[in-house]
Short mmCIF file of C-alpha atoms in Angstrom, two decimals:
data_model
loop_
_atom_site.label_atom_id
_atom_site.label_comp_id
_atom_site.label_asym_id
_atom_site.label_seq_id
_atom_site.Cartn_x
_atom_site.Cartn_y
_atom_site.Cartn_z
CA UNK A 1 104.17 95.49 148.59
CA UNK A 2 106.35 95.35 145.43
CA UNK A 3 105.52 99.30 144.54
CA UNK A 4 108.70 100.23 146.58
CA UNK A 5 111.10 97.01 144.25
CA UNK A 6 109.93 98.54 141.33
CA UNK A 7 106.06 98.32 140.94
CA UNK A 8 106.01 101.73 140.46
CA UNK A 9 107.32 101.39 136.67
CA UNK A 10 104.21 99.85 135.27
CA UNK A 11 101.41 101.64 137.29
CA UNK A 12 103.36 105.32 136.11
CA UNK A 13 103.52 104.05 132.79
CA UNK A 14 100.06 103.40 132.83
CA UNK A 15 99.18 106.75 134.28
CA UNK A 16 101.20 108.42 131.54
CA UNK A 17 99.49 105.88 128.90
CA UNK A 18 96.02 106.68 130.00
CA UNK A 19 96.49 110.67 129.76
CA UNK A 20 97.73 110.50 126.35
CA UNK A 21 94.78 108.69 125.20
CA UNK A 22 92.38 110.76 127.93
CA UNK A 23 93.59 114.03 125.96
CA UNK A 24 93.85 112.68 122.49
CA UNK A 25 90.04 111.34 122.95
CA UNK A 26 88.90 114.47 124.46
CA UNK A 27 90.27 116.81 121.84
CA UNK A 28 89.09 114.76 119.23
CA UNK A 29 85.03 114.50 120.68
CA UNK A 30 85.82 118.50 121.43
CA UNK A 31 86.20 119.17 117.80
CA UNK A 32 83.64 116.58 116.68
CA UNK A 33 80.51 118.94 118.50
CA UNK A 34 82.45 121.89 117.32
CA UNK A 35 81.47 120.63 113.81
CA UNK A 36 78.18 119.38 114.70
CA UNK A 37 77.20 122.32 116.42
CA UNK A 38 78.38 124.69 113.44
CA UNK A 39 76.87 123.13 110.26
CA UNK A 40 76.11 125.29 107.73
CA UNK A 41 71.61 125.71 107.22
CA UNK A 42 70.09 124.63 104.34
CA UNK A 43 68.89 128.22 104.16
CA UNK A 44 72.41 129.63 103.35
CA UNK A 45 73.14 127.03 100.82
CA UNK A 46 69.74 127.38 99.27
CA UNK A 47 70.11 131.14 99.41
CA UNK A 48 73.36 131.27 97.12
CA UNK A 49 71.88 129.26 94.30
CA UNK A 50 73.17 126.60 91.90
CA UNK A 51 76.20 128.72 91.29
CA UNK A 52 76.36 128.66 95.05
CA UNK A 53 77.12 132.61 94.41
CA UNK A 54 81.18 132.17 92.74
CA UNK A 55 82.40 130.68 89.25
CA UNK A 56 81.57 126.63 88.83
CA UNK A 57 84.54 125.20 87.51
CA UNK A 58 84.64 121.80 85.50
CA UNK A 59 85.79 119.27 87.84
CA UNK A 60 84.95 116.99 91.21
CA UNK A 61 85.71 118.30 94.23
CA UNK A 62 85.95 115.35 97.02
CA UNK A 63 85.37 117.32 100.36
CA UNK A 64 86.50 115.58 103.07
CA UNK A 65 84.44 115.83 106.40
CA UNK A 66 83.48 113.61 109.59
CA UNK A 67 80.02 114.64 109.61
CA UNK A 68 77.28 112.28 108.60
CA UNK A 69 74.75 114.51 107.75
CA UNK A 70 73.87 118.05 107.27
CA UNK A 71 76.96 120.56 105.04
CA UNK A 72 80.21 120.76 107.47
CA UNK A 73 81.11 124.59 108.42
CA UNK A 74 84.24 124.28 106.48
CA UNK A 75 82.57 124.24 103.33
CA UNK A 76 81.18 128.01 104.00
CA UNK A 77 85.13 128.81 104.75
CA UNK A 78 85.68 127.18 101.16
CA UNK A 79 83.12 129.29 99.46
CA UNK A 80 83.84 132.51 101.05
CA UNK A 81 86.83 132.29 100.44
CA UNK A 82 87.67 131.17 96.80
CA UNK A 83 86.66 132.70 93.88
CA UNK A 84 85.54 129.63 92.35
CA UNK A 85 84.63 125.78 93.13
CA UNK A 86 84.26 122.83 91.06
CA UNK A 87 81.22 122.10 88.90
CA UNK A 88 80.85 118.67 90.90
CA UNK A 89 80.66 118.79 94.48
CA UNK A 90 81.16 115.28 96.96
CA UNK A 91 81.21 115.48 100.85
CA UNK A 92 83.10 112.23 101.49
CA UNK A 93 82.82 110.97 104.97
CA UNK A 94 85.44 107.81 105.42
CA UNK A 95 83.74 106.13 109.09
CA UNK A 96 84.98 102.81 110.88
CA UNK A 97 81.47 100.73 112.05
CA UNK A 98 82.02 98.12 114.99
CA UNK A 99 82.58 95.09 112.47
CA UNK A 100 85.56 93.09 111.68
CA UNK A 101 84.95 93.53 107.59
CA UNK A 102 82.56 95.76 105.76
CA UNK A 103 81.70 93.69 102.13
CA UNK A 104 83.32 96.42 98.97
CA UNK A 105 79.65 95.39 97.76
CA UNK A 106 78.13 97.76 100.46
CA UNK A 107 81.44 100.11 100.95
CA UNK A 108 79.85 103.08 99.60
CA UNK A 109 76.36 104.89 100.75
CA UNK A 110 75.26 107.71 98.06
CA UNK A 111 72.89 110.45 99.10
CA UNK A 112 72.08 113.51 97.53
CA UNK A 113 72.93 117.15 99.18
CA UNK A 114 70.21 120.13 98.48
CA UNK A 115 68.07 120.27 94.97
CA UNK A 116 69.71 118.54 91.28
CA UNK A 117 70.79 121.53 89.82
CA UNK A 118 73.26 122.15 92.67
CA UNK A 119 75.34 119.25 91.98
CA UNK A 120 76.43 118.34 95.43
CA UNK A 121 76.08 114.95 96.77
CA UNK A 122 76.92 112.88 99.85
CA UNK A 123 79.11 109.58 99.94
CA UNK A 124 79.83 107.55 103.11
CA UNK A 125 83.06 105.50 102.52
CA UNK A 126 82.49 102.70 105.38
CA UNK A 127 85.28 99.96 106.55
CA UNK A 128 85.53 97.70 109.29
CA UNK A 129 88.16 97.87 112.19
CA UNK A 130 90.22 94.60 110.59
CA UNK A 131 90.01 96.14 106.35
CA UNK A 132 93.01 97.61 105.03
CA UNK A 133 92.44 100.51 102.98
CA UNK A 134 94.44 99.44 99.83
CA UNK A 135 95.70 102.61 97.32
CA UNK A 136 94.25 100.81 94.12
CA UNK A 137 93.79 103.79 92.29
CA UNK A 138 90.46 102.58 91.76
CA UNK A 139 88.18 104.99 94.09
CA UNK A 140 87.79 107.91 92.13
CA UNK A 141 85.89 105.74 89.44
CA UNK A 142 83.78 103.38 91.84
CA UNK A 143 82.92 106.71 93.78
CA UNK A 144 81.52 108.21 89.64
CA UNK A 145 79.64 105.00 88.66
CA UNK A 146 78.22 105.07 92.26
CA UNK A 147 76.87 108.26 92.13
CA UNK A 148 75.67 108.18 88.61
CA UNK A 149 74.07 104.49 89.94
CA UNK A 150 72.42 107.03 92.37
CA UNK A 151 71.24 109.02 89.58
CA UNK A 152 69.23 106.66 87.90
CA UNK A 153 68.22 104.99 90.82
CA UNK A 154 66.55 108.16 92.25
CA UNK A 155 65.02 108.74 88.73
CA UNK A 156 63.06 105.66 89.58
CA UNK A 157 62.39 106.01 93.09
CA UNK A 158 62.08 109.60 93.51
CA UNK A 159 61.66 109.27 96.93
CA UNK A 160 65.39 109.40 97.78
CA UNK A 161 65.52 113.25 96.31
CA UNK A 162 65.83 115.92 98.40
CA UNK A 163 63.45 119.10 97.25
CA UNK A 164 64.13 122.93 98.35
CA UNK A 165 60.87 122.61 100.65
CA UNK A 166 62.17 119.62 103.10
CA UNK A 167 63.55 120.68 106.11
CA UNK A 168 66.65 118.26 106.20
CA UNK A 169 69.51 119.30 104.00
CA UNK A 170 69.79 115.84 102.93
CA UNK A 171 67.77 113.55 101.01
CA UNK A 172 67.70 109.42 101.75
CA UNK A 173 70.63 107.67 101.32
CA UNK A 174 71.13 103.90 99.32
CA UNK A 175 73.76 101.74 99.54
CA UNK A 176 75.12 101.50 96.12
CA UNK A 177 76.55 97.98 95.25
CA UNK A 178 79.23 96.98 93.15
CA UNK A 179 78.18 94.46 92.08
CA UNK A 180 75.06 96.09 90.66
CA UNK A 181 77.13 99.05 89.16
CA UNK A 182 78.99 95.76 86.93
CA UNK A 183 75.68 95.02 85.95
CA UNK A 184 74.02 98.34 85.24
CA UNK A 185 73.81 100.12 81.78
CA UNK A 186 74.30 103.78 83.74
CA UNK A 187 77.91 103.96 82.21
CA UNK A 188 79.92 101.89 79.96
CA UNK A 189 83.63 102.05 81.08
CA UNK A 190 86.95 101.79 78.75
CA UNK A 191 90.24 101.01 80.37
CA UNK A 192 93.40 101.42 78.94
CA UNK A 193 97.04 101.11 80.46
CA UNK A 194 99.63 102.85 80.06
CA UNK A 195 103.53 103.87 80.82
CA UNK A 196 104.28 107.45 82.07
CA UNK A 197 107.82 108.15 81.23
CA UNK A 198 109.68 111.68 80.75
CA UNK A 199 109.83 112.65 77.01
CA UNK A 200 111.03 116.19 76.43
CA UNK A 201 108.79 116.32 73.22
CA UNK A 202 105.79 115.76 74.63
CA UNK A 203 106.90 118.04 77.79
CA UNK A 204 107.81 121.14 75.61
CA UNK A 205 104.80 120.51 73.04
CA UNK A 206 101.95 119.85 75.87
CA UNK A 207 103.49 123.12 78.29
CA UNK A 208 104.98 125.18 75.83
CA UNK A 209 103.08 128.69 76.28
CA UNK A 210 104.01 128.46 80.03
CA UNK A 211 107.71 127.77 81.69
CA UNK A 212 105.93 127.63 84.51
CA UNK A 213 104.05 125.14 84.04
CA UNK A 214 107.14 122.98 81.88
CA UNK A 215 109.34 123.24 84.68
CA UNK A 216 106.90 121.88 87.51
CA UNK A 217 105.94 119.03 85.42
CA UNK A 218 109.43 118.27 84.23
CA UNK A 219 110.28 117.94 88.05
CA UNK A 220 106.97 115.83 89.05
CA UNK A 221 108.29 113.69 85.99
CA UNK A 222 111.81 112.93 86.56
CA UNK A 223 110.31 111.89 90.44
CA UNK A 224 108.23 109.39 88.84
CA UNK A 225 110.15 108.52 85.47
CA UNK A 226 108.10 105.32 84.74
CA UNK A 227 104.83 104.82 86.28
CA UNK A 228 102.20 102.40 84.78
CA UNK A 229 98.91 103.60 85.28
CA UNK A 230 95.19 103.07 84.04
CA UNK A 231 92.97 105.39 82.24
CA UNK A 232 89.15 104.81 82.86
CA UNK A 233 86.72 106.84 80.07
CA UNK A 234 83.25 106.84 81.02
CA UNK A 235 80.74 107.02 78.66
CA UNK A 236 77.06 107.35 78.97
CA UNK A 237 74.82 104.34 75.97
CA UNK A 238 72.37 105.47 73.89
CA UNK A 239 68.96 105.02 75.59
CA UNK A 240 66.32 106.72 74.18
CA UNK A 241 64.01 106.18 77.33
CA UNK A 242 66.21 108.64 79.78
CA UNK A 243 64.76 111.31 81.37
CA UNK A 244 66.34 114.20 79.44
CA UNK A 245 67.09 115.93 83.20
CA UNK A 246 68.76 112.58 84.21
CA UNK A 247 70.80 112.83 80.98
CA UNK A 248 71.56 115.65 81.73
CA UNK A 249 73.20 115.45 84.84
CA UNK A 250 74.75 112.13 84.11
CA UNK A 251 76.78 114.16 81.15
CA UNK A 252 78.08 116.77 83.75
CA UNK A 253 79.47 114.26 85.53
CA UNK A 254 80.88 112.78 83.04
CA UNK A 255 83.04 115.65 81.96
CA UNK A 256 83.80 116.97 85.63
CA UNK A 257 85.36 113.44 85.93
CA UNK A 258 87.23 114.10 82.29
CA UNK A 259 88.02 117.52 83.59
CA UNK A 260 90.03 116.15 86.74
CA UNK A 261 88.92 115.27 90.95
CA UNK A 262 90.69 117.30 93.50
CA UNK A 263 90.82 116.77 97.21
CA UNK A 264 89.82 119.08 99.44
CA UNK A 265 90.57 119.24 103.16
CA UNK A 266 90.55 121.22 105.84
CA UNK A 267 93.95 121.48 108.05
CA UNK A 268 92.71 122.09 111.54
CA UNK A 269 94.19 123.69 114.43
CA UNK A 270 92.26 123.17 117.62
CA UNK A 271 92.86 125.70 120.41
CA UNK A 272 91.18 126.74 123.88
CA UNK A 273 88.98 129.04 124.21
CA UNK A 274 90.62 132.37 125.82
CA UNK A 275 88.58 132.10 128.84
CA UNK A 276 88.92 128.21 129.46
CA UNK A 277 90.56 127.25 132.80
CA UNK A 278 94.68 126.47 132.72
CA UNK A 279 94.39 122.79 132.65
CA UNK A 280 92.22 122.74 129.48
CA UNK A 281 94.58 125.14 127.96
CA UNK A 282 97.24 123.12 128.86
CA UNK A 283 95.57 119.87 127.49
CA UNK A 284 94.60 121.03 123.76
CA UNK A 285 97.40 123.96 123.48
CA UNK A 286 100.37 121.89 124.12
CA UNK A 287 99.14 117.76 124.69
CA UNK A 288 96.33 117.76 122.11
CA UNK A 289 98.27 119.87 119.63
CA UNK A 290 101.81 118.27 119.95
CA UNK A 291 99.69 114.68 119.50
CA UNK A 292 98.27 116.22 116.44
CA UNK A 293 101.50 117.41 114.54
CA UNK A 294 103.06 114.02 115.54
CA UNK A 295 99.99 111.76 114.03
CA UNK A 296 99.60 110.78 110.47
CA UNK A 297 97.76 113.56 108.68
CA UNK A 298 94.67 112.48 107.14
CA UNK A 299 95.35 112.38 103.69
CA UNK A 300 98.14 110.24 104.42
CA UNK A 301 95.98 107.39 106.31
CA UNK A 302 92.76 107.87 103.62
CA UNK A 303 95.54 107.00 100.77
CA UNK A 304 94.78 110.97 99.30
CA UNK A 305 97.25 111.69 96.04
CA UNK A 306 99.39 114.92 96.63
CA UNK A 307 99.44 116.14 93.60
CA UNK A 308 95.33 116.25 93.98
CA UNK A 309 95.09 118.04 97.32
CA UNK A 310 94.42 120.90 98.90
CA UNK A 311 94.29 121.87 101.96
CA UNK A 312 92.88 125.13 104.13
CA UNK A 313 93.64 126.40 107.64
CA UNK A 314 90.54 126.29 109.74
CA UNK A 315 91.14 127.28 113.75
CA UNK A 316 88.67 125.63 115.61
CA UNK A 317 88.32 127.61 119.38
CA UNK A 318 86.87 124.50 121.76
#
């Protein structure tokens, strides 16, 4: 009876509500199986090597994907298409569970990803619908002395490793605690703070065989004229009792960690299919892609430093 007085208002803004959220959730799950359904096998991976067939580079690279398991099909776009990749490789998965608050003792869950001489491991970054992901500057080290906590763990308990001859691409995960990496002897950590500000000295002196590179950082420099910062050295004790192949590994990632992390993501556009019917077209071409461009990009809501990321095109046809 009160549609005709002005009922209307409410039950068209619901409509309207409910279709935005209809074709943001369905482009989303759309996208989702597109991923799941296109994972890279364990016999490609395997097939390129340790060198996974380009140059490794010192560094981490943190590759960003919403799969759980298995290696997302964007890291095949990655490797096909760059010459080289870092020495370190990290598929970070950031996932909301259905709790309020998720303890930063068991944030992070640490697998490994094919055999140890490929260097590539798994980290699930987990937070509860009410925690606030605060830009501490602190993750890139908790995600190191996580994974090298990993390390020695699965020296111990081997049965965590993954080996060339399982069928999964992934070995067993473990929840990695902070408050046993304060405990553990894996690393020993130095901190040290300090004041960025622009001296033309030390600009001319560090960037001097390239103008290049002296004009980019003079500009990055005079953005941020005085930042205070803290610089974490990692360090691995003397133990005599290490497994030499543990060592080993716990040195490279020491220096890819000296050497510098970069973020890598993907920057998706989703499409239709050419033979999909009009009103699917019209729901991903135009609603799901104009809700996409007017959203918070990713590395913006997971806190992601610019000057660390970088980003590929990947068209996804759903």
């Amino acid at each position: 009876m009160k549609v005709p007085q002005g009922g209307w208002l409410p039950l068209a803004l619901s409509v309207i509500f409910m279709l935005i959220m209809y074709i943001w959730h369905y482009g989303t799950r759309r996208k989702y199986n597109y991923d799941l359904h296109n994972k890279v096998s364990l016999k490609w991976v395997l097939g390129l090597g340790p060198s996974l067939g380009i140059v490794r580079v010192p560094g981490i690279g943190l590759i960003y994907s919403e799969l759980t398991t298995g290696v997302p099909s964007i890291f095949s776009h990655f490797v096909t298409n760059l010459p080289a990749f870092h020495k370190v490789l990290v598929f970070v998965c950031v996932k909301s569970v259905p709790v309020p608050y998720v303890s930063p003792d068991e944030r992070f869950l640490i697998g490994r990803v094919c055999p140890r001489p490929y260097r590539m491991y798994r980290c699930i970054v987990r937070y509860g619908y009410k925690d606030i992901q605060r830009d501490d500057g602190d993750f890139e080290n908790l995600l190191v002395q996580s994974v090298a906590e990993f390390i020695q763990m699965e020296a111990v308990e081997p049965h965590y490793s993954s080996s060339e001859t399982s069928p999964s691409v992934d070995g067993r995960m473990a929840v990695i605690s902070t408050r046993d990496i304060r405990s553990s002897m894996t690393l020993t950590v130095t901190e040290q703070d300090f004041v960025s500000v622009v001296d033309d000295d030390s600009i001319h002196s560090s960037s001097s065989k390239s103008n290049t590179l002296q004009s980019l950082r003079s500009m990055y420099e005079d953005d941020t004229p005085s930042i205070r910062r803290r610089q974490v050295r990692f360090q691995l004790p003397p133990n005599p009792r290490m497994d030499p192949v543990v060592r080993e590994e716990l040195m490279d990632l020491i220096r890819a960690k000296e050497a510098g992390v970069a973020y890598i993501m993907g920057h998706s556009y989703v499409k239709a299919r050419r033979n999909s019917s009009f009103i699917k077209k019209l729901a991903i071409d135009i609603g799901y892609s104009f809700l996409r461009k007017n959203c918070r990009v990713p590395s913006v809501a997971l806190n992601i430093p610019h000057i660390s990321l970088i980003e590929v095109g990947m068209i996804y046809y759903v």
